[in-house]
Amino acid sequence: MIRVISLTLSRGTPLQNLLLFLPHRSEFFMPGMVDTHIHASQYSYAGTALDMPLMQWLCTYTFPVESRFKDLEFAQRVYTKVVKRTLRNGTTTACYHATIHTDATLLLGQIANDLGQRALVGKVCMDRNNPAKYYKETCQESQEETCRFIAELLDKKYPLVKPVVTPRFAPTCTGALLGQLGAIAKNNNLHIQSHISENAEEIKLVKDLFPESKSYTDVYHKHNLLTDKTVMAHGCHLTDEELTLFRETGTSLSHCPNSNISLCSGVLNVRNVLNHKVKLGLGTDVAGGYSASILDALRRALDSSKILTIQDPGHETLTFEEAFRIATLGGSQALSLDDQTGNFEVGKDFDALRVNVTAPGGPIDLIQSDGPKVALNLFNHIYSQMNKSDDRNIVEVFVAGRKVVPFTEPKPE
């Protein structure tokens, strides 16, 4: 395993420890990107089925597809493709939701390990699903299968793949299950992931299901699911009081701007989240988000911030440097993995992308380069090349010092 032992960076740059330029000025190393929220099981229909709001979308598209993952052959095909695609897109760390199927979720962990991706993998837990009764577990089944999943995945001793306790979200979990999952996470010192305050209909449903709780956040808090190893996706409609509780408990938020807009859920005020000093990363939220690229999420985060500025000219728009940090170091902090990855600080694992702005056959025509920031902005098309850079510019991907992209095909026997 290779770790960063030394590096030279331009002094004074706000991206210090986030870029390492190569002798050829159109190439540089950047830290690997971190996807703090992605549904691996939904990759098979990414880019389609975005014609209805969240709750109807889940019942119409998501639950029928996820129920197919009891078929391990189907799971193998989809999970191999999503891990390969995210690696090609520069995602060196991913926090995956799978399905309720334990064996298929273990398979996802194996695939991530074999392909060299750093990953948190979660078996989805849900014991309440009235609109789709065919896709749920009993409370006891969910608890027992979660414990089996955790034990078997940890027994594999994968160096970069770990389990994450995964209640789908409060609308599909009883209080009894939420409490059991909180205890399991605490007793095993595990990460936790779920969803929160994604859209207005969902929030109303949670209020009806948990009338004793003061807020959506309070539901999770009462069941010991808000910890410094918890990441909650979306949070578009969190109140200041809820964000304060996030900060006090160390809970992180995953900003999923593509999905938030695609499903008309809401627009997260990232500036307010940062002002509350809540840890924040980016998520693709496939398939609510149609792209499996954190580079896309970075752009959509900037667009969403500009929408808020259009609505309120006094809003402080997210800067490119802030968005870049959220996509890398911010994501590692949100997943409590920043002691291992996220930037090029000495001693961390070398999770990195070698980017060639002028890669042959790539989408960018480099006209001029006045220094590091211009080159990086061209990669993300903040200037004249906006919305053109893609995985063709990512020529190599390294995770913990191992080159994982381009993929090495097995030699024929």
PDB file of C-alpha atoms in Angstrom, residues 42-43 45-50 286-287 289-291:
ATOM      1  CA  GLN A  42     -30.514   1.217  -9.154  1.00  0.00           C
ATOM      2  CA  TYR A  43     -27.735   1.594 -11.725  1.00  0.00           C
ATOM      3  CA  TYR A  45     -32.156   2.099 -14.895  1.00  0.00           C
ATOM      4  CA  ALA A  46     -30.073   5.229 -14.329  1.00  0.00           C
ATOM      5  CA  GLY A  47     -30.978   7.990 -16.740  1.00  0.00           C
ATOM      6  CA  THR A  48     -34.586   6.899 -17.081  1.00  0.00           C
ATOM      7  CA  ALA A  49     -37.774   7.003 -15.017  1.00  0.00           C
ATOM      8  CA  LEU A  50     -37.479  10.568 -13.727  1.00  0.00           C
ATOM      9  CA  VAL A 286     -28.087   6.947  -8.664  1.00  0.00           C
ATOM     10  CA  ALA A 287     -30.735   6.426  -9.964  1.00  0.00           C
ATOM     11  CA  GLY A 289     -29.547  11.158 -10.015  1.00  0.00           C
ATOM     12  CA  TYR A 290     -29.020  10.201 -13.647  1.00  0.00           C
ATOM     13  CA  SER A 291     -25.212  10.355 -13.578  1.00  0.00           C
TER      14      SER A 291
END
